[in-house]
Amino acid sequence: MSDKTQPIRIAILSDQEGPSCQVVTLPFSLEGLPPVEMEIFTGVGSLSPEKLRQTLKERQPAGFDIILDGEGLAPDLTPAPIGAGPQVQILEDLLCQLQELRQKQEINSGIINSATDAIVTINESHTIIGYNQGAQRILGYSREEALGQDLKLIIPPPYKDVHRDFVRRYVATRQPHVIGKHVRLNAQRRDGTEFPMSISFSVAEVRGNLYFTGVIRDMTETKEMEERLLQSERLAAVGNTVTHIAHEIKNPLLIIGGFARQLLKATELDDKARQKLAIIAEEVVRLEEMVAEMRDFVRPPAPQKTPGQVEALAGQVLEFFQDNFQEHHIRVQRVDEGPLPRVSFDPKQIRQVLINLFKNAVEAMPRGGELTVTTRVKGSNVEVSVADTGEGMGPDVAANIFQPYFTTKEKGTGLGLAICNFIVKEQHRGQILVASTPGKGSTFTVQLPLSEAPPE
Ligand code: ADP
Ligand code: MG
């Protein structure tokens, strides 16, 4: 056994898997050990000892160096207990390494399976060879159904073949197109329903073979939230328009109504004219009431304040934006000088403020950058500041940003900061400040007064 090139032949007898004697050969080499030829004889429980001996002899006329028979299937076959010597050493090393390998594998598959995202691996021929529990949950196919299938299984119709072409192209050219990127696509569940997902691709080369792994996150909830966000901004826009119109109409109505009533008092009018004037005056009153009602209707609801931790809320909203930041190549830095004292605020409203600030920061950094979110106590306030390394703005822009409808964006509503301003100043008696340098970035700071703190 001192010859390091002479293979060690190991037979493993197993009663599992299959009724008849099947042989699986596992040639492999482990560091510092001679090559190992390991053969697993499955289903040997049904064989007589003579038949088993014969089978082993047929496979390996020179005999096996080691026979592992954990199930005591052929006690008389197992070579007499091997004494000390290189064989034992090798066997121990081997078992040790196998155990380590198995442990590593268990840890790896444990990690992969505990991930909430779906992790799917395919080989160069587009066949699914890896499929974790997250994938079962998100995609609806069981492991057994998915493994060995073409990836087409989970790709919705228009892209079924496109993806395979991507893989082919990558194998041929090694030109990464989507490798390492986050892409938003639709995927298809087992029941045929499509859902939005964010997928990131990676590729690994193992022993000359390429394996592609996609990490899929179900974006259904995120998408719904984004839509709700857009909807609430639209609603706010409608509300603001109504308030604006109501304000514009109120004064002319007052004038019309005033003149009509004055004229009614004049004596030289005939009855017909008087009648018409009376109708005008009445209609004006009706319109005034309607305008007042409309304004009440769109007036934002009173804040629902509860004592809370601003830094926890900031953390939640950051988490919600995580994919968005990643997609836009924005690194996030969180400076938490907490724990901060609890202050009283409406979590929904302040959440909206942070969302608007994060959205603006993302839009100000179209080529990526850094976002720093700091929470701290400053003077008599708790403050959250959101600093970006984006395009910044000049004083002429900065002077107007809190005005409703002021926007410098092609598709902007100009309402985000107006809403922030209203929520922070009017609803929370706080402050919202901005500091900005063109080309360098902007910092928005929201301050909530400690005097609003709840009694301990
Ligand atoms: P919108 O985002 O729809 O334009 P906002 O009220 O959110 O409306 O913002 C108003 C304007 O303020 C923006 O159009 C932009 O010019 C400016 N602005 C807001 N946030 C930033 C920022 N982080 N960096 C640079 N400019 C900003
Ligand atoms: Mg905005």
Short mmCIF file of C-alpha atoms and ligand atoms in Angstrom, two decimals:
data_model
loop_
_atom_site.label_atom_id
_atom_site.label_comp_id
_atom_site.label_asym_id
_atom_site.label_seq_id
_atom_site.Cartn_x
_atom_site.Cartn_y
_atom_site.Cartn_z
CA MET A 1 0.00 0.00 0.00
CA SER A 2 3.00 2.27 -0.01
CA ASP A 3 2.58 2.69 -3.76
CA LYS A 4 0.74 5.99 -4.10
CA THR A 5 -0.37 5.35 -7.67
CA GLN A 6 -1.87 1.93 -7.07
CA PRO A 7 -5.61 2.50 -6.72
CA ILE A 8 -7.33 1.46 -3.56
CA ARG A 9 -10.35 -0.64 -4.29
CA ILE A 10 -13.25 -0.22 -1.99
CA ALA A 11 -16.51 -2.09 -2.09
CA ILE A 12 -19.52 -0.74 -0.29
CA LEU A 13 -22.33 -3.16 0.32
CA SER A 14 -25.75 -1.64 0.63
CA ASP A 15 -29.19 -3.02 1.05
CA GLN A 16 -30.79 0.16 -0.18
CA GLU A 17 -32.01 1.28 -3.57
CA GLY A 18 -33.05 -1.44 -5.89
CA PRO A 19 -33.84 -5.10 -5.54
CA SER A 20 -30.98 -6.53 -7.56
CA CYS A 21 -27.26 -6.12 -7.28
CA GLN A 22 -26.32 -2.92 -9.08
CA VAL A 23 -22.84 -1.55 -9.17
CA VAL A 24 -22.09 2.13 -9.13
CA THR A 25 -18.49 3.07 -9.73
CA LEU A 26 -17.21 6.22 -8.16
CA PRO A 27 -13.68 6.99 -9.26
CA PHE A 28 -12.30 9.90 -7.34
CA SER A 29 -9.16 11.15 -5.79
CA LEU A 30 -8.65 12.91 -2.54
CA GLU A 31 -5.78 15.11 -1.65
CA GLY A 32 -2.71 13.18 -0.48
CA LEU A 33 -4.29 9.79 -1.13
CA PRO A 34 -3.85 7.32 -3.95
CA PRO A 35 -6.72 7.19 -6.45
CA VAL A 36 -9.75 5.43 -5.08
CA GLU A 37 -12.03 3.11 -6.97
CA MET A 38 -15.18 2.90 -5.00
CA GLU A 39 -17.96 0.61 -6.04
CA ILE A 40 -21.34 0.54 -4.41
CA PHE A 41 -23.23 -2.72 -4.64
CA THR A 42 -26.83 -1.90 -4.01
CA GLY A 43 -29.60 -4.28 -3.09
CA VAL A 44 -27.27 -7.06 -1.99
CA GLY A 45 -29.49 -7.97 0.94
CA SER A 46 -31.36 -10.43 -1.23
CA LEU A 47 -28.20 -12.29 -2.33
CA SER A 48 -26.82 -15.36 -0.70
CA PRO A 49 -23.30 -15.01 0.72
CA GLU A 50 -21.94 -17.29 -2.06
CA LYS A 51 -23.62 -15.24 -4.78
CA LEU A 52 -22.32 -12.05 -3.21
CA ARG A 53 -18.79 -13.42 -3.02
CA GLN A 54 -19.01 -14.44 -6.63
CA THR A 55 -20.32 -11.01 -7.68
CA LEU A 56 -17.46 -9.25 -5.91
CA LYS A 57 -14.94 -11.61 -7.45
CA GLU A 58 -16.36 -10.98 -10.92
CA ARG A 59 -16.06 -7.24 -10.46
CA GLN A 60 -12.61 -7.30 -8.98
CA PRO A 61 -10.68 -10.56 -9.50
CA ALA A 62 -7.76 -9.22 -7.50
CA GLY A 63 -10.09 -8.61 -4.58
CA PHE A 64 -11.10 -5.43 -2.83
CA ASP A 65 -8.73 -3.73 -0.44
CA ILE A 66 -11.55 -2.61 1.76
CA ILE A 67 -15.09 -3.87 2.05
CA LEU A 68 -17.47 -1.61 3.90
CA ASP A 69 -20.50 -3.43 5.08
CA GLY A 70 -22.31 -1.24 7.51
CA GLU A 71 -25.45 -3.29 7.44
CA GLY A 72 -23.83 -6.60 8.25
CA LEU A 73 -25.05 -8.04 5.00
CA ALA A 74 -22.15 -10.36 4.59
CA PRO A 75 -20.30 -10.66 7.88
CA ASP A 76 -18.21 -13.56 6.63
CA LEU A 77 -17.12 -11.50 3.63
CA THR A 78 -15.75 -8.54 5.44
CA PRO A 79 -12.00 -8.99 5.66
CA ALA A 80 -10.92 -9.77 9.18
CA PRO A 81 -10.55 -6.60 11.24
CA ILE A 82 -7.67 -4.78 9.68
CA GLY A 83 -4.93 -4.15 12.11
CA ALA A 84 -2.87 -1.04 12.24
CA GLY A 85 -1.13 -0.07 9.06
CA PRO A 86 -1.38 2.18 6.06
CA GLN A 87 -4.72 0.72 5.01
CA VAL A 88 -6.36 1.76 8.23
CA GLN A 89 -4.81 5.16 7.96
CA ILE A 90 -6.10 5.54 4.44
CA LEU A 91 -9.52 4.35 5.39
CA GLU A 92 -9.65 6.73 8.31
CA ASP A 93 -8.49 9.63 6.16
CA LEU A 94 -10.99 8.72 3.55
CA LEU A 95 -13.87 8.50 5.96
CA CYS A 96 -12.77 11.70 7.58
CA GLN A 97 -12.68 13.53 4.29
CA LEU A 98 -15.95 12.01 3.19
CA GLN A 99 -17.50 13.12 6.43
CA GLU A 100 -16.16 16.63 6.00
CA LEU A 101 -17.39 16.67 2.45
CA ARG A 102 -20.78 15.52 3.54
CA GLN A 103 -20.89 18.09 6.30
CA LYS A 104 -19.96 20.84 3.87
CA GLN A 105 -22.60 19.62 1.51
CA GLU A 106 -25.20 19.53 4.25
CA ILE A 107 -24.28 23.02 5.34
CA ASN A 108 -24.44 24.24 1.76
CA SER A 109 -27.75 22.67 1.00
CA GLY A 110 -29.04 23.84 4.38
CA ILE A 111 -28.10 27.40 3.48
CA ILE A 112 -29.53 27.11 0.00
CA ASN A 113 -32.75 25.59 1.27
CA SER A 114 -33.28 28.08 4.06
CA ALA A 115 -33.06 30.98 1.62
CA THR A 116 -36.44 32.62 1.10
CA ASP A 117 -35.54 33.26 -2.54
CA ALA A 118 -35.83 30.58 -5.18
CA ILE A 119 -32.43 29.29 -6.25
CA VAL A 120 -32.40 27.38 -9.51
CA THR A 121 -29.30 26.00 -11.23
CA ILE A 122 -29.13 24.76 -14.81
CA ASN A 123 -26.34 23.16 -16.79
CA GLU A 124 -25.18 24.06 -20.29
CA SER A 125 -28.01 22.09 -21.86
CA HIS A 126 -30.59 24.20 -20.03
CA THR A 127 -31.59 21.36 -17.74
CA ILE A 128 -32.50 22.11 -14.14
CA ILE A 129 -30.00 20.43 -11.82
CA GLY A 130 -30.50 22.48 -8.67
CA TYR A 131 -33.79 23.55 -7.10
CA ASN A 132 -34.17 24.67 -3.50
CA GLN A 133 -37.15 24.80 -1.16
CA GLY A 134 -37.69 28.50 -1.90
CA ALA A 135 -38.14 27.52 -5.53
CA GLN A 136 -40.74 24.91 -4.59
CA ARG A 137 -42.63 27.53 -2.62
CA ILE A 138 -42.42 30.33 -5.18
CA LEU A 139 -42.77 28.33 -8.38
CA GLY A 140 -45.07 25.57 -7.19
CA TYR A 141 -43.19 22.65 -8.77
CA SER A 142 -41.76 20.07 -6.40
CA ARG A 143 -38.07 19.21 -6.58
CA GLU A 144 -38.88 15.90 -8.23
CA GLU A 145 -40.97 17.61 -10.89
CA ALA A 146 -38.38 20.25 -11.65
CA LEU A 147 -35.07 18.41 -11.54
CA GLY A 148 -34.03 17.10 -14.93
CA GLN A 149 -36.55 19.31 -16.77
CA ASP A 150 -35.73 22.01 -19.25
CA LEU A 151 -35.75 25.46 -17.64
CA LYS A 152 -38.54 26.31 -20.09
CA LEU A 153 -40.80 24.87 -17.43
CA ILE A 154 -40.73 28.08 -15.44
CA ILE A 155 -40.30 30.63 -18.23
CA PRO A 156 -43.50 32.20 -19.56
CA PRO A 157 -44.34 31.62 -23.25
CA PRO A 158 -42.83 34.61 -25.08
CA TYR A 159 -39.37 33.98 -23.61
CA LYS A 160 -39.26 30.20 -23.55
CA ASP A 161 -36.64 29.95 -26.27
CA VAL A 162 -34.97 33.30 -25.80
CA HIS A 163 -33.43 32.15 -22.57
CA ARG A 164 -31.93 29.05 -24.08
CA ASP A 165 -30.34 31.26 -26.75
CA PHE A 166 -28.83 33.40 -24.02
CA VAL A 167 -27.24 30.36 -22.47
CA ARG A 168 -26.00 29.07 -25.83
CA ARG A 169 -24.53 32.45 -26.65
CA TYR A 170 -22.78 32.63 -23.31
CA VAL A 171 -21.34 29.14 -23.67
CA ALA A 172 -20.03 30.05 -27.13
CA THR A 173 -18.75 33.55 -26.49
CA ARG A 174 -18.38 33.84 -22.71
CA GLN A 175 -19.71 37.34 -23.14
CA PRO A 176 -21.71 38.21 -20.07
CA HIS A 177 -24.93 40.02 -20.88
CA VAL A 178 -27.01 39.52 -17.83
CA ILE A 179 -24.53 37.67 -15.65
CA GLY A 180 -24.14 39.50 -12.37
CA LYS A 181 -27.10 41.78 -13.01
CA HIS A 182 -30.54 42.06 -11.49
CA VAL A 183 -33.27 41.77 -14.06
CA ARG A 184 -37.02 42.20 -13.65
CA LEU A 185 -38.97 39.59 -15.57
CA ASN A 186 -42.14 37.61 -15.35
CA ALA A 187 -42.03 33.94 -14.38
CA GLN A 188 -44.66 31.26 -14.50
CA ARG A 189 -45.92 29.23 -11.60
CA ARG A 190 -47.06 25.64 -11.85
CA ASP A 191 -50.71 26.73 -12.04
CA GLY A 192 -49.89 28.85 -15.08
CA THR A 193 -50.13 32.21 -13.35
CA GLU A 194 -47.42 34.70 -14.13
CA PHE A 195 -45.79 36.83 -11.48
CA PRO A 196 -43.17 39.57 -11.44
CA MET A 197 -39.77 38.51 -10.22
CA SER A 198 -36.36 39.96 -9.81
CA ILE A 199 -33.67 37.57 -10.91
CA SER A 200 -29.90 37.73 -10.66
CA PHE A 201 -27.73 35.35 -12.63
CA SER A 202 -24.37 33.92 -11.83
CA VAL A 203 -22.26 31.38 -13.61
CA ALA A 204 -19.77 28.90 -12.20
CA GLU A 205 -17.29 26.73 -14.05
CA VAL A 206 -16.71 23.38 -12.38
CA ARG A 207 -14.36 20.88 -14.03
CA GLY A 208 -14.85 22.47 -17.43
CA ASN A 209 -18.65 22.54 -17.22
CA LEU A 210 -20.67 25.70 -16.86
CA TYR A 211 -23.50 25.97 -14.37
CA PHE A 212 -25.89 28.89 -14.35
CA THR A 213 -27.68 29.86 -11.20
CA GLY A 214 -30.63 32.21 -10.94
CA VAL A 215 -31.71 33.67 -7.64
CA ILE A 216 -35.36 34.58 -7.99
CA ARG A 217 -37.24 36.88 -5.71
CA ASP A 218 -41.01 37.07 -5.87
CA MET A 219 -41.80 40.73 -6.46
CA THR A 220 -45.59 40.45 -6.34
CA GLU A 221 -45.83 42.30 -3.05
CA THR A 222 -43.23 44.89 -3.98
CA LYS A 223 -44.97 45.56 -7.25
CA GLU A 224 -48.32 45.94 -5.53
CA MET A 225 -46.74 48.35 -3.08
CA GLU A 226 -45.18 50.36 -5.89
CA GLU A 227 -48.53 50.55 -7.61
CA ARG A 228 -50.22 51.64 -4.42
CA LEU A 229 -47.53 54.26 -4.02
CA LEU A 230 -48.10 55.57 -7.51
CA GLN A 231 -51.82 55.47 -6.92
CA SER A 232 -51.52 57.46 -3.70
CA GLU A 233 -49.35 60.01 -5.48
CA ARG A 234 -51.97 60.25 -8.23
CA LEU A 235 -54.73 60.59 -5.67
CA ALA A 236 -52.74 63.28 -3.94
CA ALA A 237 -52.40 65.01 -7.29
CA VAL A 238 -56.16 64.90 -7.78
CA GLY A 239 -56.64 66.18 -4.26
CA ASN A 240 -54.24 69.02 -4.79
CA THR A 241 -55.88 69.95 -8.07
CA VAL A 242 -59.25 70.06 -6.40
CA THR A 243 -57.92 72.22 -3.58
CA HIS A 244 -56.31 74.48 -6.13
CA ILE A 245 -59.47 74.81 -8.24
CA ALA A 246 -61.62 75.27 -5.16
CA HIS A 247 -59.40 78.10 -4.09
CA GLU A 248 -59.49 79.71 -7.54
CA ILE A 249 -63.27 79.44 -7.82
CA LYS A 250 -64.07 80.69 -4.35
CA ASN A 251 -63.20 84.34 -4.98
CA PRO A 252 -65.07 84.84 -8.28
CA LEU A 253 -68.07 83.11 -6.70
CA LEU A 254 -67.97 85.51 -3.79
CA ILE A 255 -67.92 88.44 -6.19
CA ILE A 256 -70.74 87.11 -8.38
CA GLY A 257 -72.90 86.33 -5.36
CA GLY A 258 -72.19 89.74 -3.80
CA PHE A 259 -73.12 91.65 -6.96
CA ALA A 260 -76.24 89.59 -7.51
CA ARG A 261 -77.47 90.37 -3.99
CA GLN A 262 -76.63 94.05 -4.38
CA LEU A 263 -78.53 94.26 -7.66
CA LEU A 264 -81.52 92.51 -6.13
CA LYS A 265 -81.87 95.43 -3.73
CA ALA A 266 -81.98 97.93 -6.58
CA THR A 267 -85.55 99.13 -7.16
CA GLU A 268 -85.53 99.84 -10.92
CA LEU A 269 -85.50 96.14 -11.92
CA ASP A 270 -88.52 94.49 -13.51
CA ASP A 271 -89.81 91.21 -12.07
CA LYS A 272 -88.28 88.99 -14.73
CA ALA A 273 -84.79 90.40 -14.15
CA ARG A 274 -85.28 90.13 -10.41
CA GLN A 275 -86.30 86.51 -10.75
CA LYS A 276 -83.22 85.71 -12.83
CA LEU A 277 -80.95 87.50 -10.38
CA ALA A 278 -82.47 85.55 -7.50
CA ILE A 279 -81.70 82.34 -9.35
CA ILE A 280 -78.08 83.50 -9.87
CA ALA A 281 -77.69 84.27 -6.17
CA GLU A 282 -79.15 80.92 -5.18
CA GLU A 283 -76.98 79.00 -7.60
CA VAL A 284 -73.89 80.80 -6.32
CA VAL A 285 -74.68 79.72 -2.79
CA ARG A 286 -75.12 76.16 -4.00
CA LEU A 287 -71.78 76.30 -5.80
CA GLU A 288 -70.05 77.73 -2.73
CA GLU A 289 -71.36 74.88 -0.64
CA MET A 290 -70.25 72.37 -3.23
CA VAL A 291 -66.75 73.80 -3.35
CA ALA A 292 -66.49 73.72 0.43
CA GLU A 293 -67.64 70.11 0.46
CA MET A 294 -65.15 69.16 -2.24
CA ARG A 295 -62.35 70.74 -0.27
CA ASP A 296 -63.31 68.87 2.87
CA PHE A 297 -63.49 65.69 0.90
CA VAL A 298 -59.89 65.86 -0.35
CA ARG A 299 -58.44 67.29 2.83
CA PRO A 300 -55.83 64.79 4.01
CA PRO A 301 -56.81 62.69 7.01
CA ALA A 302 -55.58 63.68 10.45
CA PRO A 303 -52.35 61.93 11.42
CA GLN A 304 -52.65 58.81 13.57
CA LYS A 305 -49.72 59.32 15.88
CA THR A 306 -48.25 56.62 18.06
CA PRO A 307 -45.00 56.57 20.02
CA GLY A 308 -42.31 54.87 18.00
CA GLN A 309 -38.69 54.54 17.04
CA VAL A 310 -37.81 56.55 13.95
CA GLU A 311 -34.65 54.50 13.30
CA ALA A 312 -36.68 51.28 13.15
CA LEU A 313 -39.00 52.76 10.56
CA ALA A 314 -36.02 54.03 8.53
CA GLY A 315 -34.61 50.49 8.61
CA GLN A 316 -37.89 49.03 7.35
CA VAL A 317 -38.22 51.45 4.47
CA LEU A 318 -34.56 50.87 3.53
CA GLU A 319 -35.22 47.16 3.46
CA PHE A 320 -38.21 47.70 1.20
CA PHE A 321 -36.02 49.69 -1.20
CA GLN A 322 -33.12 47.24 -1.14
CA ASP A 323 -33.77 45.71 -4.55
CA ASN A 324 -34.42 49.08 -6.07
CA PHE A 325 -31.07 50.37 -4.79
CA GLN A 326 -29.23 47.29 -5.97
CA GLU A 327 -30.81 47.53 -9.38
CA HIS A 328 -29.60 51.12 -9.68
CA HIS A 329 -26.11 50.36 -8.38
CA ILE A 330 -26.61 52.38 -5.26
CA ARG A 331 -24.61 51.43 -2.20
CA VAL A 332 -26.36 52.09 1.06
CA GLN A 333 -24.68 53.28 4.19
CA ARG A 334 -26.63 53.29 7.40
CA VAL A 335 -25.40 55.50 10.23
CA ASP A 336 -27.38 54.73 13.35
CA GLU A 337 -26.47 56.90 16.32
CA GLY A 338 -29.34 55.35 18.25
CA PRO A 339 -31.05 54.12 20.24
CA LEU A 340 -33.12 57.25 19.88
CA PRO A 341 -35.82 58.33 22.28
CA ARG A 342 -39.31 57.45 21.14
CA VAL A 343 -41.26 60.23 19.53
CA SER A 344 -44.86 60.44 18.52
CA PHE A 345 -45.51 60.19 14.81
CA ASP A 346 -47.83 58.68 12.22
CA PRO A 347 -45.78 55.74 10.90
CA LYS A 348 -47.72 55.62 7.62
CA GLN A 349 -47.10 59.28 6.92
CA ILE A 350 -43.43 59.34 7.92
CA ARG A 351 -42.95 56.18 5.92
CA GLN A 352 -44.40 58.03 2.93
CA VAL A 353 -41.92 60.86 3.56
CA LEU A 354 -38.96 58.47 3.57
CA ILE A 355 -40.23 56.69 0.48
CA ASN A 356 -40.48 60.00 -1.39
CA LEU A 357 -36.97 61.01 -0.30
CA PHE A 358 -35.49 57.62 -1.31
CA LYS A 359 -37.29 57.78 -4.66
CA ASN A 360 -35.87 61.21 -5.36
CA ALA A 361 -32.40 60.06 -4.30
CA VAL A 362 -32.57 57.10 -6.69
CA GLU A 363 -33.74 59.39 -9.48
CA ALA A 364 -30.90 61.81 -8.73
CA MET A 365 -28.31 59.03 -9.19
CA PRO A 366 -29.04 57.52 -12.61
CA ARG A 367 -25.52 56.10 -12.82
CA GLY A 368 -25.47 54.77 -9.29
CA GLY A 369 -23.82 56.22 -6.23
CA GLU A 370 -24.04 56.16 -2.50
CA LEU A 371 -26.94 56.77 -0.21
CA THR A 372 -26.31 57.52 3.45
CA VAL A 373 -29.17 57.34 5.90
CA THR A 374 -28.38 58.75 9.31
CA THR A 375 -30.60 58.71 12.38
CA ARG A 376 -29.64 60.73 15.43
CA VAL A 377 -30.72 63.17 18.11
CA LYS A 378 -29.86 66.74 17.21
CA GLY A 379 -30.75 69.53 19.63
CA SER A 380 -34.39 69.18 20.53
CA ASN A 381 -35.19 66.90 17.59
CA VAL A 382 -34.88 63.36 16.41
CA GLU A 383 -33.65 63.52 12.85
CA VAL A 384 -33.33 61.29 9.81
CA SER A 385 -31.10 62.52 7.03
CA VAL A 386 -30.99 61.05 3.55
CA ALA A 387 -27.83 61.99 1.66
CA ASP A 388 -27.19 61.06 -1.96
CA THR A 389 -24.19 61.52 -4.23
CA GLY A 390 -26.41 62.47 -7.15
CA GLU A 391 -26.69 65.42 -9.46
CA GLY A 392 -27.64 67.91 -6.75
CA MET A 393 -29.39 71.18 -7.54
CA GLY A 394 -28.73 74.87 -7.74
CA PRO A 395 -30.27 77.47 -5.40
CA ASP A 396 -32.92 78.42 -7.99
CA VAL A 397 -34.24 74.86 -8.00
CA ALA A 398 -33.79 74.34 -4.25
CA ALA A 399 -35.94 77.41 -3.58
CA ASN A 400 -38.93 75.79 -5.28
CA ILE A 401 -38.77 72.11 -4.56
CA PHE A 402 -41.45 72.14 -1.86
CA GLN A 403 -43.96 73.88 -4.14
CA PRO A 404 -46.69 71.56 -5.39
CA TYR A 405 -46.23 70.71 -9.10
CA PHE A 406 -42.66 71.98 -9.20
CA THR A 407 -40.59 69.41 -11.04
CA THR A 408 -37.49 69.32 -13.22
CA LYS A 409 -38.25 65.77 -14.38
CA GLU A 410 -39.84 64.82 -17.64
CA LYS A 411 -42.24 62.46 -15.88
CA GLY A 412 -42.27 64.09 -12.47
CA THR A 413 -45.43 65.03 -10.63
CA GLY A 414 -43.74 67.65 -8.50
CA LEU A 415 -45.80 66.47 -5.56
CA GLY A 416 -43.40 64.22 -3.63
CA LEU A 417 -41.67 66.93 -1.64
CA ALA A 418 -44.83 69.03 -1.32
CA ILE A 419 -46.41 66.04 0.42
CA CYS A 420 -43.29 65.54 2.57
CA ASN A 421 -43.39 69.17 3.54
CA PHE A 422 -47.05 69.02 4.46
CA ILE A 423 -46.65 65.83 6.50
CA VAL A 424 -43.54 66.95 8.38
CA LYS A 425 -44.41 70.61 8.95
CA GLU A 426 -48.18 70.69 9.18
CA GLN A 427 -48.95 67.27 10.57
CA HIS A 428 -45.92 66.76 12.83
CA ARG A 429 -44.72 70.28 13.66
CA GLY A 430 -41.30 69.25 12.41
CA GLN A 431 -38.84 70.58 9.87
CA ILE A 432 -37.60 69.35 6.53
CA LEU A 433 -34.29 70.83 5.41
CA VAL A 434 -32.24 70.54 2.28
CA ALA A 435 -28.55 71.10 1.55
CA SER A 436 -27.32 70.52 -1.97
CA THR A 437 -24.33 71.10 -4.21
CA PRO A 438 -24.77 70.75 -7.98
CA GLY A 439 -22.79 67.76 -9.22
CA LYS A 440 -22.04 66.54 -5.70
CA GLY A 441 -25.32 65.51 -4.15
CA SER A 442 -28.12 66.48 -1.82
CA THR A 443 -29.00 65.88 1.79
CA PHE A 444 -32.57 66.02 2.99
CA THR A 445 -33.09 66.11 6.74
CA VAL A 446 -36.37 65.42 8.48
CA GLN A 447 -36.59 66.62 12.06
CA LEU A 448 -39.29 65.56 14.47
CA PRO A 449 -39.48 67.47 17.75
CA LEU A 450 -38.65 65.61 20.95
CA SER A 451 -41.36 67.66 22.64
CA GLU A 452 -43.77 65.33 20.83
CA ALA A 453 -42.23 62.47 22.78
CA PRO A 454 -44.72 60.32 24.62
CA PRO A 455 -44.65 60.43 28.42
CA GLU A 456 -42.60 57.52 29.80
P1 ADP B 1 -40.70 64.96 -8.64
O1 ADP B 1 -39.79 63.95 -8.06
O2 ADP B 1 -41.95 64.38 -9.17
O3 ADP B 1 -40.02 65.87 -9.62
P2 ADP B 1 -40.57 66.13 -6.02
O4 ADP B 1 -41.46 67.06 -5.31
O5 ADP B 1 -40.28 64.83 -5.37
O6 ADP B 1 -41.21 65.90 -7.44
O7 ADP B 1 -39.20 66.86 -6.31
C1 ADP B 1 -39.22 68.16 -6.87
C2 ADP B 1 -37.92 68.49 -7.52
O8 ADP B 1 -36.90 68.61 -6.53
C3 ADP B 1 -37.37 67.45 -8.48
O9 ADP B 1 -37.94 67.55 -9.76
C4 ADP B 1 -35.90 67.75 -8.47
O10 ADP B 1 -35.58 68.81 -9.34
C5 ADP B 1 -35.65 68.23 -7.07
N1 ADP B 1 -35.10 67.16 -6.22
C6 ADP B 1 -35.77 66.45 -5.29
N2 ADP B 1 -34.96 65.57 -4.68
C7 ADP B 1 -33.74 65.71 -5.23
C8 ADP B 1 -32.46 65.08 -5.02
N3 ADP B 1 -32.31 64.11 -4.12
N4 ADP B 1 -31.43 65.51 -5.77
C9 ADP B 1 -31.59 66.50 -6.68
N5 ADP B 1 -32.76 67.11 -6.92
C10 ADP B 1 -33.82 66.74 -6.21
MG MG B 2 -40.27 62.84 -6.33
#
